[in-house]
Amino acid sequence: MVDRGVGQSHGKIILMGEHSVVYGYSAIALPLLGIEAVCRIQPASQMVTFDFEDSLSTAVFAALDSLDQLEAKISYEIDSKIPQKRGMGSSAAVSIAAIRAVYAYFEESLSLEKLEMLVHQAEKIAHSNPSGLDAKTCLSDVPIKFSRDTGFARLAVALEAYLVIADSGIQGHTREAVDKVAQFEKTNRPHLAILGNLAEQTELAIKAHNSREVGRLMSLAHKELRAIGVSLPFVDELVEQAIVAGALGAKMSGGGLGGCVIALAATLEDAFMIREKLFEKGAQQVWIEKV
């Protein structure tokens, strides 16, 4: 046992395939290596009280339980730069950081397989039926492709471009959005099929290092996401302004009805210009990640 255990993780964002992934198509998620969550564990005078509706608390419980240390007298704190309910993997990242911190505190080795199992266990308690995509991407340094039929695959190719991620300031409402799409499934099926096809085309464009094509496909995907009713007027405005500012393409990301907008920039200078425009139009936070 050490005086303090520290664990770290990073966020993620969906590049392509939100909503269509629910219907069997593929989705592609990107790790956000510069947007981190750090958890610290230290000694305390009393045992931990757990809140199983809280991702951090649930992850600490899962880690302590796996080590048979539920009666340990510790305290924990989290420093996360990943906003909640924005489709950026906040819950999974916090869980990963917490589990790593607990294991570091007790000086126990932690395999990737064990970490993934504990994160899934914690996420299942807090979120009922997680796909695992958030956890996989928050544990990865390369893009992750996922479908319910074929599982996960790493896409170890860099675009040599820049992704601008803008927080609309509106919490996403994933469950409401998923239910809305399902309510009109027959009408939405053609749009979902197009979204699925766009995700496959995006994978090919990534492998070809074709950032302009990825941007074009992103913009096409946003039109389909608007068509199934999961965007919002303010989100649409941010997407439009990103294009005006020089983005190769832009779209909403995640469950929708709020959340984030992502835009692809060819150069860092372009990314800064897009960031400035999005702040000007009301985005709450804007990050830039090399992809």
Coordinates of C-alpha atoms in Angstrom, one line a residue:
M1 CA 0.0 0.0 0.0
V2 CA 1.2 3.5 -0.9
D3 CA 0.4 6.9 0.5
R4 CA -1.6 7.8 -2.6
G5 CA -2.9 6.0 -5.7
V6 CA -3.4 7.8 -9.0
G7 CA -5.2 6.6 -12.1
Q8 CA -5.7 8.4 -15.4
S9 CA -7.9 8.0 -18.5
H10 CA -9.1 10.1 -21.5
G11 CA -12.3 10.9 -23.3
K12 CA -13.8 9.8 -26.6
I13 CA -16.1 11.1 -29.3
I14 CA -18.2 9.3 -31.9
L15 CA -17.0 10.2 -35.4
M16 CA -19.6 8.3 -37.4
G17 CA -22.5 5.9 -36.8
E18 CA -24.4 7.2 -33.9
H19 CA -28.0 5.8 -33.9
S20 CA -27.5 3.5 -36.9
V21 CA -25.2 1.4 -34.6
V22 CA -28.3 0.5 -32.6
Y23 CA -29.7 -1.1 -35.7
G24 CA -26.7 -3.3 -36.5
Y25 CA -24.5 -0.9 -38.5
S26 CA -21.0 0.1 -37.6
A27 CA -19.8 3.1 -35.6
I28 CA -16.4 4.7 -35.4
A29 CA -15.2 6.4 -32.2
L30 CA -12.1 8.5 -31.7
P31 CA -10.0 8.7 -28.5
L32 CA -9.5 12.2 -27.1
L33 CA -6.1 11.8 -25.7
G34 CA -5.8 15.4 -24.5
I35 CA -9.0 15.5 -22.5
E36 CA -8.3 13.6 -19.3
A37 CA -9.8 12.4 -16.1
V38 CA -7.5 11.7 -13.1
C39 CA -8.5 10.0 -9.9
R40 CA -6.6 10.1 -6.6
I41 CA -7.1 7.6 -3.7
Q42 CA -5.6 8.3 -0.3
P43 CA -6.0 7.1 3.3
A44 CA -8.9 8.2 5.4
S45 CA -10.3 7.7 8.9
Q46 CA -13.4 5.8 7.8
M47 CA -14.7 3.4 5.2
V48 CA -16.2 4.6 1.9
T49 CA -20.0 5.1 1.5
F50 CA -21.1 4.0 -2.0
D51 CA -23.6 5.7 -4.3
F52 CA -24.5 3.2 -7.0
E53 CA -26.1 5.9 -9.2
D54 CA -22.7 7.6 -9.4
S55 CA -20.1 6.2 -11.9
L56 CA -17.1 7.1 -9.8
S57 CA -18.4 5.6 -6.7
T58 CA -19.5 2.5 -8.5
A59 CA -16.1 2.0 -10.1
V60 CA -14.3 2.4 -6.7
F61 CA -16.7 -0.2 -5.3
A62 CA -16.0 -2.6 -8.2
A63 CA -12.2 -2.2 -7.8
L64 CA -12.3 -2.6 -4.0
D65 CA -14.6 -5.6 -4.2
S66 CA -12.3 -7.3 -6.7
L67 CA -9.4 -6.9 -4.2
D68 CA -11.5 -7.9 -1.2
Q69 CA -10.9 -4.5 0.3
L70 CA -14.5 -3.2 0.8
E71 CA -13.7 -2.2 4.4
A72 CA -10.6 -0.2 3.4
K73 CA -10.5 3.3 5.0
I74 CA -9.9 5.5 2.0
S75 CA -11.1 8.7 0.3
Y76 CA -11.1 9.5 -3.4
E77 CA -11.4 12.5 -5.6
I78 CA -11.7 13.0 -9.4
D79 CA -10.3 15.8 -11.6
S80 CA -12.1 15.4 -14.9
K81 CA -11.9 17.7 -17.9
I82 CA -14.6 15.6 -19.6
P83 CA -18.1 17.2 -19.3
Q84 CA -20.9 14.9 -18.4
K85 CA -23.8 14.0 -20.7
R86 CA -22.0 15.3 -23.8
G87 CA -21.2 11.9 -25.5
M88 CA -17.5 12.3 -24.6
G89 CA -17.2 9.1 -22.5
S90 CA -17.2 10.9 -19.1
S91 CA -18.6 7.9 -17.2
A92 CA -16.3 5.3 -18.7
A93 CA -13.2 7.5 -18.4
V94 CA -13.9 8.3 -14.7
S95 CA -14.5 4.6 -14.1
I96 CA -11.2 3.6 -15.7
A97 CA -9.3 6.3 -13.8
A98 CA -10.9 5.2 -10.5
I99 CA -10.1 1.5 -11.0
R100 CA -6.5 2.3 -11.9
A101 CA -6.2 4.5 -8.9
V102 CA -7.5 1.8 -6.5
Y103 CA -5.1 -0.8 -7.9
A104 CA -2.2 1.7 -7.7
Y105 CA -3.0 2.5 -4.1
F106 CA -2.9 -1.2 -3.1
E107 CA 0.1 -1.8 -5.4
E108 CA -1.7 -4.5 -7.3
S109 CA -1.1 -5.3 -10.9
L110 CA -4.0 -4.7 -13.3
S111 CA -4.2 -6.4 -16.7
L112 CA -6.1 -4.7 -19.6
E113 CA -8.6 -7.7 -19.5
K114 CA -9.3 -7.2 -15.8
L115 CA -9.6 -3.5 -16.2
E116 CA -12.1 -3.9 -19.0
M117 CA -14.1 -6.4 -17.0
L118 CA -14.3 -4.1 -14.0
V119 CA -15.2 -1.1 -16.0
H120 CA -18.0 -3.0 -17.7
Q121 CA -19.2 -4.2 -14.3
A122 CA -19.3 -0.7 -13.0
E123 CA -20.9 0.7 -16.1
K124 CA -23.5 -2.0 -16.1
I125 CA -24.6 -1.0 -12.5
A126 CA -24.7 2.7 -13.4
H127 CA -26.0 2.5 -17.0
S128 CA -27.8 -0.9 -17.3
N129 CA -26.7 -2.0 -20.7
P130 CA -23.5 -0.3 -22.0
S131 CA -22.2 -1.3 -25.4
G132 CA -18.6 -1.2 -24.2
L133 CA -17.6 1.3 -27.0
D134 CA -17.0 4.1 -24.6
A135 CA -14.7 2.0 -22.4
K136 CA -12.8 0.5 -25.4
T137 CA -12.2 3.9 -26.9
C138 CA -11.2 5.5 -23.5
L139 CA -8.6 2.8 -23.2
S140 CA -7.3 3.1 -26.8
D141 CA -4.9 5.5 -28.5
V142 CA -6.3 4.8 -31.9
P143 CA -9.9 4.9 -33.4
I144 CA -12.2 2.1 -32.6
K145 CA -14.8 0.6 -35.0
F146 CA -17.7 -1.3 -33.4
S147 CA -20.8 -3.2 -34.5
R148 CA -22.9 -5.5 -32.4
D149 CA -22.4 -8.4 -34.9
T150 CA -18.6 -8.2 -35.3
G151 CA -17.5 -6.5 -32.1
F152 CA -14.5 -4.1 -31.8
A153 CA -11.6 -3.4 -34.2
R154 CA -8.7 -1.0 -34.0
L155 CA -8.2 1.5 -36.9
A156 CA -4.5 2.3 -36.5
V157 CA -4.4 5.0 -39.1
A158 CA -3.8 8.8 -38.6
L159 CA -5.6 11.4 -40.8
E160 CA -3.0 14.1 -40.2
A161 CA -5.8 16.6 -39.6
Y162 CA -7.4 18.3 -36.6
L163 CA -10.7 17.6 -34.9
V164 CA -12.5 20.5 -33.3
I165 CA -14.9 19.4 -30.6
A166 CA -17.5 22.0 -29.4
D167 CA -19.7 21.6 -26.3
S168 CA -23.1 23.1 -27.2
G169 CA -23.7 23.7 -23.5
I170 CA -26.9 21.5 -23.8
Q171 CA -26.8 18.1 -22.1
G172 CA -27.4 15.3 -24.5
H173 CA -30.5 13.1 -24.1
T174 CA -29.5 9.8 -25.5
R175 CA -32.3 7.7 -24.2
E176 CA -34.9 10.1 -25.4
A177 CA -33.3 10.4 -28.8
V178 CA -33.0 6.6 -29.2
D179 CA -36.7 6.2 -28.3
K180 CA -37.6 9.0 -30.7
V181 CA -35.8 7.2 -33.6
A182 CA -37.4 3.8 -32.6
Q183 CA -40.9 5.4 -32.5
F184 CA -40.7 6.1 -36.2
E185 CA -38.4 3.2 -37.2
K186 CA -40.1 2.4 -40.5
T187 CA -39.7 6.0 -41.7
N188 CA -36.2 6.3 -40.3
R189 CA -34.9 3.0 -41.7
P190 CA -33.6 4.5 -45.1
H191 CA -31.8 7.3 -43.2
L192 CA -30.2 4.7 -40.8
A193 CA -29.1 2.6 -43.7
I194 CA -27.4 5.7 -45.2
L195 CA -25.7 6.5 -41.9
G196 CA -24.4 2.9 -41.8
N197 CA -23.1 3.2 -45.3
L198 CA -21.4 6.6 -44.5
A199 CA -19.6 5.0 -41.5
E200 CA -18.2 2.3 -43.8
Q201 CA -17.1 4.9 -46.4
T202 CA -15.5 6.8 -43.6
E203 CA -13.4 3.8 -42.5
L204 CA -12.1 3.5 -46.1
A205 CA -11.3 7.2 -46.2
I206 CA -9.5 7.0 -42.9
K207 CA -7.4 4.1 -44.2
A208 CA -6.6 6.2 -47.3
H209 CA -5.6 9.2 -45.2
N210 CA -8.2 11.2 -47.1
S211 CA -9.3 13.9 -44.6
R212 CA -11.3 15.8 -47.2
E213 CA -13.4 12.8 -47.9
V214 CA -13.9 12.2 -44.2
G215 CA -15.1 15.8 -43.8
R216 CA -17.5 15.5 -46.7
L217 CA -19.0 12.3 -45.2
M218 CA -19.4 13.9 -41.8
S219 CA -21.5 16.7 -43.3
L220 CA -23.6 14.1 -45.2
A221 CA -24.1 12.2 -41.9
H222 CA -25.3 15.4 -40.2
K223 CA -28.1 15.8 -42.8
E224 CA -29.3 12.3 -42.0
L225 CA -29.2 12.8 -38.3
R226 CA -31.3 15.9 -38.7
A227 CA -33.7 13.9 -40.8
I228 CA -34.3 11.4 -38.0
G229 CA -34.9 14.3 -35.6
V230 CA -32.0 13.9 -33.2
S231 CA -30.3 17.3 -33.7
L232 CA -31.4 20.7 -32.4
P233 CA -31.5 24.1 -34.1
F234 CA -28.6 25.5 -32.1
V235 CA -26.5 22.4 -32.9
D236 CA -27.3 22.8 -36.6
E237 CA -26.2 26.5 -36.3
L238 CA -22.8 25.4 -34.8
V239 CA -22.4 22.9 -37.6
E240 CA -23.1 25.5 -40.3
Q241 CA -20.8 28.0 -38.7
A242 CA -18.0 25.5 -38.6
I243 CA -18.3 25.0 -42.3
V244 CA -18.4 28.8 -42.8
A245 CA -15.1 29.0 -40.8
G246 CA -13.4 26.6 -43.1
A247 CA -14.1 23.1 -41.8
L248 CA -13.8 20.2 -44.2
G249 CA -17.0 18.9 -42.7
A250 CA -19.0 19.0 -39.5
K251 CA -21.8 17.2 -37.6
M252 CA -23.4 16.5 -34.3
S253 CA -21.9 13.7 -32.3
G254 CA -23.3 11.3 -29.8
G255 CA -26.9 10.6 -28.8
G256 CA -28.2 14.0 -29.8
L257 CA -30.8 16.5 -28.6
G258 CA -27.8 18.4 -27.3
G259 CA -24.2 17.4 -26.7
C260 CA -21.3 18.1 -29.0
V261 CA -20.5 19.3 -32.5
I262 CA -17.4 18.0 -34.2
A263 CA -15.6 19.6 -37.2
L264 CA -12.6 18.4 -39.2
A265 CA -9.9 20.9 -40.0
A266 CA -7.1 20.5 -42.5
T267 CA -4.6 22.5 -40.5
L268 CA -4.1 23.7 -37.0
E269 CA -4.5 27.3 -38.2
D270 CA -7.9 26.3 -39.6
A271 CA -8.8 24.6 -36.4
F272 CA -8.1 27.7 -34.4
M273 CA -10.3 29.8 -36.7
I274 CA -13.1 27.2 -36.4
R275 CA -12.7 27.2 -32.6
E276 CA -12.9 31.0 -32.5
K277 CA -16.1 31.0 -34.6
L278 CA -17.8 28.4 -32.5
F279 CA -17.0 30.3 -29.3
E280 CA -18.4 33.4 -31.0
K281 CA -21.6 31.6 -31.8
G282 CA -22.1 30.3 -28.2
A283 CA -20.2 27.1 -27.7
Q284 CA -19.4 26.6 -24.0
Q285 CA -16.1 24.8 -24.5
V286 CA -14.0 23.9 -27.6
W287 CA -11.1 21.5 -27.8
I288 CA -8.7 20.7 -30.6
E289 CA -7.3 17.2 -31.1
K290 CA -4.9 15.9 -33.7
V291 CA -6.3 12.9 -35.5

